[in-house]
JSON list of C-alpha atoms in Angstrom, two decimals:
[
{"chain": "A", "resi": 44, "resn": "TYR", "atom": "CA", "xyz": [-0.24, -24.63, -0.63]},
{"chain": "A", "resi": 45, "resn": "LEU", "atom": "CA", "xyz": [2.93, -26.73, -0.78]},
{"chain": "A", "resi": 46, "resn": "THR", "atom": "CA", "xyz": [2.87, -27.27, -4.55]},
{"chain": "A", "resi": 47, "resn": "CYS", "atom": "CA", "xyz": [1.95, -23.73, -5.62]},
{"chain": "A", "resi": 48, "resn": "PRO", "atom": "CA", "xyz": [4.71, -21.23, -4.73]},
{"chain": "A", "resi": 49, "resn": "PRO", "atom": "CA", "xyz": [2.66, -18.12, -5.65]},
{"chain": "A", "resi": 50, "resn": "ALA", "atom": "CA", "xyz": [-0.12, -19.13, -3.24]},
{"chain": "A", "resi": 51, "resn": "SER", "atom": "CA", "xyz": [2.22, -20.21, -0.43]},
{"chain": "A", "resi": 52, "resn": "ALA", "atom": "CA", "xyz": [4.32, -17.04, -0.76]},
{"chain": "A", "resi": 53, "resn": "CYS", "atom": "CA", "xyz": [1.20, -14.87, -0.36]},
{"chain": "A", "resi": 54, "resn": "ILE", "atom": "CA", "xyz": [-0.04, -16.85, 2.64]},
{"chain": "A", "resi": 55, "resn": "ASP", "atom": "CA", "xyz": [3.37, -16.78, 4.33]},
{"chain": "A", "resi": 56, "resn": "VAL", "atom": "CA", "xyz": [3.73, -13.01, 3.85]},
{"chain": "A", "resi": 57, "resn": "ILE", "atom": "CA", "xyz": [0.25, -12.35, 5.25]},
{"chain": "A", "resi": 58, "resn": "ALA", "atom": "CA", "xyz": [0.86, -14.57, 8.31]},
{"chain": "A", "resi": 59, "resn": "ARG", "atom": "CA", "xyz": [4.29, -13.06, 9.01]},
{"chain": "A", "resi": 60, "resn": "THR", "atom": "CA", "xyz": [3.01, -9.50, 8.59]},
{"chain": "A", "resi": 61, "resn": "CYS", "atom": "CA", "xyz": [0.01, -10.05, 10.88]},
{"chain": "A", "resi": 62, "resn": "THR", "atom": "CA", "xyz": [2.23, -11.44, 13.65]},
{"chain": "A", "resi": 63, "resn": "ALA", "atom": "CA", "xyz": [5.25, -9.16, 13.19]},
{"chain": "A", "resi": 64, "resn": "GLY", "atom": "CA", "xyz": [4.51, -7.10, 16.29]},
{"chain": "A", "resi": 65, "resn": "GLY", "atom": "CA", "xyz": [3.60, -10.03, 18.53]},
{"chain": "A", "resi": 66, "resn": "VAL", "atom": "CA", "xyz": [0.55, -10.13, 20.78]},
{"chain": "A", "resi": 67, "resn": "GLU", "atom": "CA", "xyz": [0.24, -8.17, 24.00]},
{"chain": "A", "resi": 68, "resn": "CYS", "atom": "CA", "xyz": [-2.43, -6.91, 26.37]},
{"chain": "A", "resi": 69, "resn": "ALA", "atom": "CA", "xyz": [-2.96, -3.15, 26.26]},
{"chain": "A", "resi": 70, "resn": "PRO", "atom": "CA", "xyz": [-5.29, -1.14, 28.50]},
{"chain": "A", "resi": 71, "resn": "ASN", "atom": "CA", "xyz": [-8.36, 0.51, 27.02]},
{"chain": "A", "resi": 72, "resn": "ALA", "atom": "CA", "xyz": [-8.21, 3.36, 29.54]},
{"chain": "A", "resi": 73, "resn": "LEU", "atom": "CA", "xyz": [-5.92, 6.34, 29.12]},
{"chain": "A", "resi": 74, "resn": "GLU", "atom": "CA", "xyz": [-3.39, 7.39, 31.72]},
{"chain": "A", "resi": 75, "resn": "VAL", "atom": "CA", "xyz": [-4.82, 9.33, 34.62]},
{"chain": "A", "resi": 76, "resn": "PRO", "atom": "CA", "xyz": [-2.76, 12.52, 35.08]},
{"chain": "A", "resi": 77, "resn": "GLY", "atom": "CA", "xyz": [-0.43, 12.16, 38.06]},
{"chain": "A", "resi": 78, "resn": "GLN", "atom": "CA", "xyz": [-1.39, 8.50, 38.63]},
{"chain": "A", "resi": 79, "resn": "GLY", "atom": "CA", "xyz": [-0.19, 6.70, 35.49]},
{"chain": "A", "resi": 80, "resn": "LEU", "atom": "CA", "xyz": [-1.93, 3.59, 34.18]},
{"chain": "A", "resi": 81, "resn": "PRO", "atom": "CA", "xyz": [-4.32, 1.77, 36.52]},
{"chain": "A", "resi": 82, "resn": "LYS", "atom": "CA", "xyz": [-3.22, -1.66, 37.78]},
{"chain": "A", "resi": 83, "resn": "PRO", "atom": "CA", "xyz": [-4.68, -4.41, 35.56]},
{"chain": "A", "resi": 84, "resn": "PRO", "atom": "CA", "xyz": [-7.29, -6.71, 37.13]},
{"chain": "A", "resi": 85, "resn": "PRO", "atom": "CA", "xyz": [-6.28, -10.31, 38.02]},
{"chain": "A", "resi": 86, "resn": "GLU", "atom": "CA", "xyz": [-7.99, -11.72, 34.91]},
{"chain": "A", "resi": 87, "resn": "VAL", "atom": "CA", "xyz": [-5.81, -9.57, 32.66]},
{"chain": "A", "resi": 88, "resn": "LEU", "atom": "CA", "xyz": [-2.69, -10.68, 34.53]},
{"chain": "A", "resi": 89, "resn": "GLU", "atom": "CA", "xyz": [-3.71, -14.33, 33.94]},
{"chain": "A", "resi": 90, "resn": "ILE", "atom": "CA", "xyz": [-4.12, -13.67, 30.21]},
{"chain": "A", "resi": 91, "resn": "GLU", "atom": "CA", "xyz": [-0.70, -11.96, 30.13]},
{"chain": "A", "resi": 92, "resn": "GLU", "atom": "CA", "xyz": [0.84, -15.05, 31.80]},
{"chain": "A", "resi": 93, "resn": "LEU", "atom": "CA", "xyz": [-0.82, -17.29, 29.21]},
{"chain": "A", "resi": 94, "resn": "LEU", "atom": "CA", "xyz": [0.54, -15.12, 26.39]},
{"chain": "A", "resi": 95, "resn": "HIS", "atom": "CA", "xyz": [4.05, -15.27, 27.87]},
{"chain": "A", "resi": 96, "resn": "TYR", "atom": "CA", "xyz": [3.95, -19.07, 28.16]},
{"chain": "A", "resi": 97, "resn": "VAL", "atom": "CA", "xyz": [1.79, -20.66, 25.48]},
{"chain": "A", "resi": 98, "resn": "ASN", "atom": "CA", "xyz": [3.21, -24.19, 25.51]},
{"chain": "A", "resi": 99, "resn": "PRO", "atom": "CA", "xyz": [6.66, -25.84, 25.65]},
{"chain": "A", "resi": 100, "resn": "TYR", "atom": "CA", "xyz": [7.05, -25.74, 21.86]},
{"chain": "A", "resi": 101, "resn": "ASP", "atom": "CA", "xyz": [5.58, -22.42, 20.68]},
{"chain": "A", "resi": 102, "resn": "ASP", "atom": "CA", "xyz": [5.43, -18.83, 21.75]},
{"chain": "A", "resi": 103, "resn": "ILE", "atom": "CA", "xyz": [2.34, -16.70, 21.07]},
{"chain": "A", "resi": 104, "resn": "ARG", "atom": "CA", "xyz": [3.77, -15.36, 17.80]},
{"chain": "A", "resi": 105, "resn": "GLN", "atom": "CA", "xyz": [4.33, -18.88, 16.40]},
{"chain": "A", "resi": 106, "resn": "LEU", "atom": "CA", "xyz": [0.90, -20.03, 17.56]},
{"chain": "A", "resi": 107, "resn": "MET", "atom": "CA", "xyz": [-0.84, -17.03, 15.97]},
{"chain": "A", "resi": 108, "resn": "ARG", "atom": "CA", "xyz": [1.16, -17.43, 12.75]},
{"chain": "A", "resi": 109, "resn": "GLY", "atom": "CA", "xyz": [-0.13, -21.00, 12.58]},
{"chain": "A", "resi": 110, "resn": "VAL", "atom": "CA", "xyz": [-3.70, -19.82, 13.26]},
{"chain": "A", "resi": 111, "resn": "ILE", "atom": "CA", "xyz": [-3.54, -17.31, 10.39]},
{"chain": "A", "resi": 112, "resn": "THR", "atom": "CA", "xyz": [-1.90, -19.82, 8.04]},
{"chain": "A", "resi": 113, "resn": "ASP", "atom": "CA", "xyz": [-4.57, -22.44, 8.83]},
{"chain": "A", "resi": 114, "resn": "LEU", "atom": "CA", "xyz": [-7.32, -19.86, 8.24]},
{"chain": "A", "resi": 115, "resn": "LEU", "atom": "CA", "xyz": [-5.90, -18.89, 4.85]},
{"chain": "A", "resi": 116, "resn": "ILE", "atom": "CA", "xyz": [-5.37, -22.51, 3.73]},
{"chain": "A", "resi": 117, "resn": "PHE", "atom": "CA", "xyz": [-8.27, -24.41, 5.29]},
{"chain": "A", "resi": 118, "resn": "GLY", "atom": "CA", "xyz": [-10.71, -21.68, 6.31]},
{"chain": "A", "resi": 119, "resn": "ASP", "atom": "CA", "xyz": [-10.65, -22.90, 9.93]},
{"chain": "A", "resi": 120, "resn": "SER", "atom": "CA", "xyz": [-8.22, -22.87, 12.82]},
{"chain": "A", "resi": 121, "resn": "PHE", "atom": "CA", "xyz": [-8.52, -24.99, 15.95]},
{"chain": "A", "resi": 122, "resn": "THR", "atom": "CA", "xyz": [-6.54, -24.39, 19.16]},
{"chain": "A", "resi": 123, "resn": "GLU", "atom": "CA", "xyz": [-6.74, -26.65, 22.19]},
{"chain": "A", "resi": 124, "resn": "VAL", "atom": "CA", "xyz": [-7.03, -24.91, 25.56]},
{"chain": "A", "resi": 125, "resn": "VAL", "atom": "CA", "xyz": [-5.53, -26.84, 28.50]},
{"chain": "A", "resi": 126, "resn": "TYR", "atom": "CA", "xyz": [-7.01, -26.02, 31.90]},
{"chain": "A", "resi": 127, "resn": "LEU", "atom": "CA", "xyz": [-5.57, -26.41, 35.39]},
{"chain": "A", "resi": 128, "resn": "MET", "atom": "CA", "xyz": [-7.95, -25.83, 38.31]},
{"chain": "A", "resi": 129, "resn": "GLY", "atom": "CA", "xyz": [-10.43, -24.13, 36.00]},
{"chain": "A", "resi": 130, "resn": "LYS", "atom": "CA", "xyz": [-7.92, -21.67, 34.51]},
{"chain": "A", "resi": 131, "resn": "PRO", "atom": "CA", "xyz": [-6.37, -21.85, 31.02]},
{"chain": "A", "resi": 132, "resn": "VAL", "atom": "CA", "xyz": [-2.64, -22.60, 31.29]},
{"chain": "A", "resi": 133, "resn": "ALA", "atom": "CA", "xyz": [-1.56, -23.66, 27.79]},
{"chain": "A", "resi": 134, "resn": "LEU", "atom": "CA", "xyz": [-2.63, -23.45, 24.15]},
{"chain": "A", "resi": 135, "resn": "TYR", "atom": "CA", "xyz": [-1.81, -26.09, 21.53]},
{"chain": "A", "resi": 136, "resn": "PRO", "atom": "CA", "xyz": [-2.51, -25.96, 17.78]},
{"chain": "A", "resi": 137, "resn": "LEU", "atom": "CA", "xyz": [-4.74, -28.69, 16.33]},
{"chain": "A", "resi": 138, "resn": "ASP", "atom": "CA", "xyz": [-4.58, -29.91, 12.74]},
{"chain": "A", "resi": 139, "resn": "PRO", "atom": "CA", "xyz": [-7.69, -28.61, 10.91]},
{"chain": "A", "resi": 140, "resn": "VAL", "atom": "CA", "xyz": [-7.74, -31.60, 8.56]},
{"chain": "A", "resi": 141, "resn": "SER", "atom": "CA", "xyz": [-8.19, -34.02, 11.46]},
{"chain": "A", "resi": 142, "resn": "ILE", "atom": "CA", "xyz": [-10.97, -32.09, 13.25]},
{"chain": "A", "resi": 143, "resn": "THR", "atom": "CA", "xyz": [-14.69, -32.75, 12.88]},
{"chain": "A", "resi": 144, "resn": "ILE", "atom": "CA", "xyz": [-17.18, -30.34, 14.40]},
{"chain": "A", "resi": 145, "resn": "LEU", "atom": "CA", "xyz": [-19.89, -32.12, 16.37]},
{"chain": "A", "resi": 146, "resn": "ALA", "atom": "CA", "xyz": [-23.16, -30.18, 16.19]},
{"chain": "A", "resi": 147, "resn": "ASP", "atom": "CA", "xyz": [-26.88, -30.77, 16.40]},
{"chain": "A", "resi": 148, "resn": "GLU", "atom": "CA", "xyz": [-29.36, -30.19, 13.57]},
{"chain": "A", "resi": 149, "resn": "HIS", "atom": "CA", "xyz": [-29.57, -26.49, 14.46]},
{"chain": "A", "resi": 150, "resn": "GLY", "atom": "CA", "xyz": [-25.82, -25.91, 14.23]},
{"chain": "A", "resi": 151, "resn": "VAL", "atom": "CA", "xyz": [-25.24, -25.69, 17.98]},
{"chain": "A", "resi": 152, "resn": "ILE", "atom": "CA", "xyz": [-21.72, -26.99, 18.59]},
{"chain": "A", "resi": 153, "resn": "ALA", "atom": "CA", "xyz": [-21.61, -29.90, 21.04]},
{"chain": "A", "resi": 154, "resn": "GLY", "atom": "CA", "xyz": [-17.87, -30.54, 20.74]},
{"chain": "A", "resi": 155, "resn": "TYR", "atom": "CA", "xyz": [-14.99, -31.37, 18.44]},
{"chain": "A", "resi": 156, "resn": "GLN", "atom": "CA", "xyz": [-13.52, -34.72, 17.47]},
{"chain": "A", "resi": 157, "resn": "GLN", "atom": "CA", "xyz": [-9.96, -35.19, 16.30]},
{"chain": "A", "resi": 158, "resn": "SER", "atom": "CA", "xyz": [-9.30, -38.36, 14.31]},
{"chain": "A", "resi": 159, "resn": "MET", "atom": "CA", "xyz": [-5.60, -39.04, 13.84]},
{"chain": "A", "resi": 160, "resn": "SER", "atom": "CA", "xyz": [-3.96, -41.11, 11.11]},
{"chain": "A", "resi": 161, "resn": "THR", "atom": "CA", "xyz": [-2.90, -43.64, 13.77]},
{"chain": "A", "resi": 162, "resn": "GLY", "atom": "CA", "xyz": [-6.55, -44.57, 14.30]},
{"chain": "A", "resi": 163, "resn": "LYS", "atom": "CA", "xyz": [-6.86, -42.83, 17.65]},
{"chain": "A", "resi": 164, "resn": "SER", "atom": "CA", "xyz": [-9.49, -40.19, 18.22]},
{"chain": "A", "resi": 165, "resn": "VAL", "atom": "CA", "xyz": [-10.04, -37.55, 20.88]},
{"chain": "A", "resi": 166, "resn": "THR", "atom": "CA", "xyz": [-13.28, -35.75, 21.69]},
{"chain": "A", "resi": 167, "resn": "PHE", "atom": "CA", "xyz": [-13.10, -32.20, 23.04]},
{"chain": "A", "resi": 168, "resn": "LYS", "atom": "CA", "xyz": [-15.78, -30.24, 24.88]},
{"chain": "A", "resi": 169, "resn": "PRO", "atom": "CA", "xyz": [-16.75, -26.93, 23.20]},
{"chain": "A", "resi": 170, "resn": "TRP", "atom": "CA", "xyz": [-14.79, -24.86, 25.77]},
{"chain": "A", "resi": 171, "resn": "GLU", "atom": "CA", "xyz": [-11.61, -26.91, 25.23]},
{"chain": "A", "resi": 172, "resn": "VAL", "atom": "CA", "xyz": [-11.16, -25.67, 21.65]},
{"chain": "A", "resi": 173, "resn": "VAL", "atom": "CA", "xyz": [-10.94, -22.18, 20.24]},
{"chain": "A", "resi": 174, "resn": "HIS", "atom": "CA", "xyz": [-12.41, -22.42, 16.74]},
{"chain": "A", "resi": 175, "resn": "VAL", "atom": "CA", "xyz": [-11.81, -19.49, 14.42]},
{"chain": "A", "resi": 176, "resn": "LYS", "atom": "CA", "xyz": [-13.42, -19.75, 11.02]},
{"chain": "A", "resi": 177, "resn": "TYR", "atom": "CA", "xyz": [-13.07, -17.69, 7.88]},
{"chain": "A", "resi": 178, "resn": "ASP", "atom": "CA", "xyz": [-16.18, -16.05, 6.44]},
{"chain": "A", "resi": 179, "resn": "THR", "atom": "CA", "xyz": [-18.46, -18.46, 4.63]},
{"chain": "A", "resi": 180, "resn": "PRO", "atom": "CA", "xyz": [-21.62, -18.05, 2.62]},
{"chain": "A", "resi": 181, "resn": "GLY", "atom": "CA", "xyz": [-24.68, -19.53, 4.29]},
{"chain": "A", "resi": 182, "resn": "SER", "atom": "CA", "xyz": [-23.33, -19.55, 7.86]},
{"chain": "A", "resi": 183, "resn": "GLY", "atom": "CA", "xyz": [-21.96, -23.11, 7.81]},
{"chain": "A", "resi": 184, "resn": "LEU", "atom": "CA", "xyz": [-19.95, -24.78, 10.56]},
{"chain": "A", "resi": 185, "resn": "TYR", "atom": "CA", "xyz": [-16.74, -24.62, 8.52]},
{"chain": "A", "resi": 186, "resn": "GLY", "atom": "CA", "xyz": [-15.08, -21.60, 6.93]},
{"chain": "A", "resi": 187, "resn": "VAL", "atom": "CA", "xyz": [-14.11, -21.13, 3.28]},
{"chain": "A", "resi": 188, "resn": "SER", "atom": "CA", "xyz": [-10.53, -19.99, 2.76]},
{"chain": "A", "resi": 189, "resn": "PRO", "atom": "CA", "xyz": [-9.17, -17.76, -0.01]},
{"chain": "A", "resi": 190, "resn": "LEU", "atom": "CA", "xyz": [-7.08, -20.73, -1.16]},
{"chain": "A", "resi": 191, "resn": "GLN", "atom": "CA", "xyz": [-10.25, -22.84, -1.59]},
{"chain": "A", "resi": 192, "resn": "LYS", "atom": "CA", "xyz": [-11.82, -20.03, -3.61]},
{"chain": "A", "resi": 193, "resn": "SER", "atom": "CA", "xyz": [-8.75, -19.99, -5.88]},
{"chain": "A", "resi": 194, "resn": "ILE", "atom": "CA", "xyz": [-8.56, -23.76, -6.41]},
{"chain": "A", "resi": 195, "resn": "LEU", "atom": "CA", "xyz": [-9.51, -23.60, -10.10]},
{"chain": "A", "resi": 196, "resn": "SER", "atom": "CA", "xyz": [-6.77, -21.14, -11.03]},
{"chain": "A", "resi": 197, "resn": "ILE", "atom": "CA", "xyz": [-4.23, -22.97, -8.83]},
{"chain": "A", "resi": 198, "resn": "THR", "atom": "CA", "xyz": [-5.10, -26.30, -10.46]},
{"chain": "A", "resi": 199, "resn": "THR", "atom": "CA", "xyz": [-4.74, -24.73, -13.90]},
{"chain": "A", "resi": 200, "resn": "TRP", "atom": "CA", "xyz": [-1.35, -23.32, -12.89]},
{"chain": "A", "resi": 201, "resn": "LEU", "atom": "CA", "xyz": [-0.21, -26.75, -11.62]},
{"chain": "A", "resi": 202, "resn": "PHE", "atom": "CA", "xyz": [-1.26, -28.50, -14.86]},
{"chain": "A", "resi": 203, "resn": "THR", "atom": "CA", "xyz": [0.44, -25.80, -16.95]},
{"chain": "A", "resi": 204, "resn": "ALA", "atom": "CA", "xyz": [3.66, -26.09, -14.93]},
{"chain": "A", "resi": 205, "resn": "ALA", "atom": "CA", "xyz": [3.59, -29.90, -15.33]},
{"chain": "A", "resi": 206, "resn": "LEU", "atom": "CA", "xyz": [3.03, -29.55, -19.10]},
{"chain": "A", "resi": 207, "resn": "ILE", "atom": "CA", "xyz": [5.96, -27.16, -19.46]},
{"chain": "A", "resi": 208, "resn": "LYS", "atom": "CA", "xyz": [8.16, -29.47, -17.39]},
{"chain": "A", "resi": 209, "resn": "GLU", "atom": "CA", "xyz": [7.24, -32.50, -19.52]},
{"chain": "A", "resi": 210, "resn": "THR", "atom": "CA", "xyz": [7.81, -30.52, -22.74]},
{"chain": "A", "resi": 211, "resn": "MET", "atom": "CA", "xyz": [11.26, -29.46, -21.57]},
{"chain": "A", "resi": 212, "resn": "ARG", "atom": "CA", "xyz": [12.05, -33.03, -20.48]},
{"chain": "A", "resi": 213, "resn": "ARG", "atom": "CA", "xyz": [11.52, -34.12, -24.08]},
{"chain": "A", "resi": 214, "resn": "GLY", "atom": "CA", "xyz": [13.88, -31.43, -25.32]},
{"chain": "A", "resi": 215, "resn": "ASP", "atom": "CA", "xyz": [11.14, -29.00, -26.42]},
{"chain": "A", "resi": 216, "resn": "PRO", "atom": "CA", "xyz": [10.30, -30.83, -29.71]},
{"chain": "A", "resi": 217, "resn": "LEU", "atom": "CA", "xyz": [8.83, -28.99, -32.67]},
{"chain": "A", "resi": 218, "resn": "ARG", "atom": "CA", "xyz": [5.01, -28.97, -32.51]},
{"chain": "A", "resi": 219, "resn": "ALA", "atom": "CA", "xyz": [4.26, -28.26, -36.16]},
{"chain": "A", "resi": 220, "resn": "HIS", "atom": "CA", "xyz": [2.23, -30.49, -38.46]},
{"chain": "A", "resi": 221, "resn": "VAL", "atom": "CA", "xyz": [3.38, -30.71, -42.06]}
]
């Protein structure tokens, strides 16, 4: 992603386009003539509050842009849900590279473990993480991203770019055999 500008440009455009309008709650019901829209239930108001305040660092647009970017790069996105008195109050992005899905032999998810480069690890219950995965053949625990599917052509592009750079560094010498 970072070393291949064509791939990163595509991923950035897709993520920015998907989140351009933001995220909001909209009623499924149509207006009742003379009465307007019905008052949303308390659960919807709680979700709207969560969308207005995601966490101290991100708004919902930034969080969702990160989710889409992670999906397109890694095939998976993990978001921590913080609860207060049984209600979700904040959402934090988790690094997909550091997350391991804990599951039994049947694929039933028992939790998630985050192992950080500092040596610390955190184990999350299944309801403490929102896991979104890209489509994958064979219904595995992890998704397969479009970037992973394109790895051969991206690697070829990187080697070709390095070869051209090295050739130009040498002053583009003549490559003819006499």
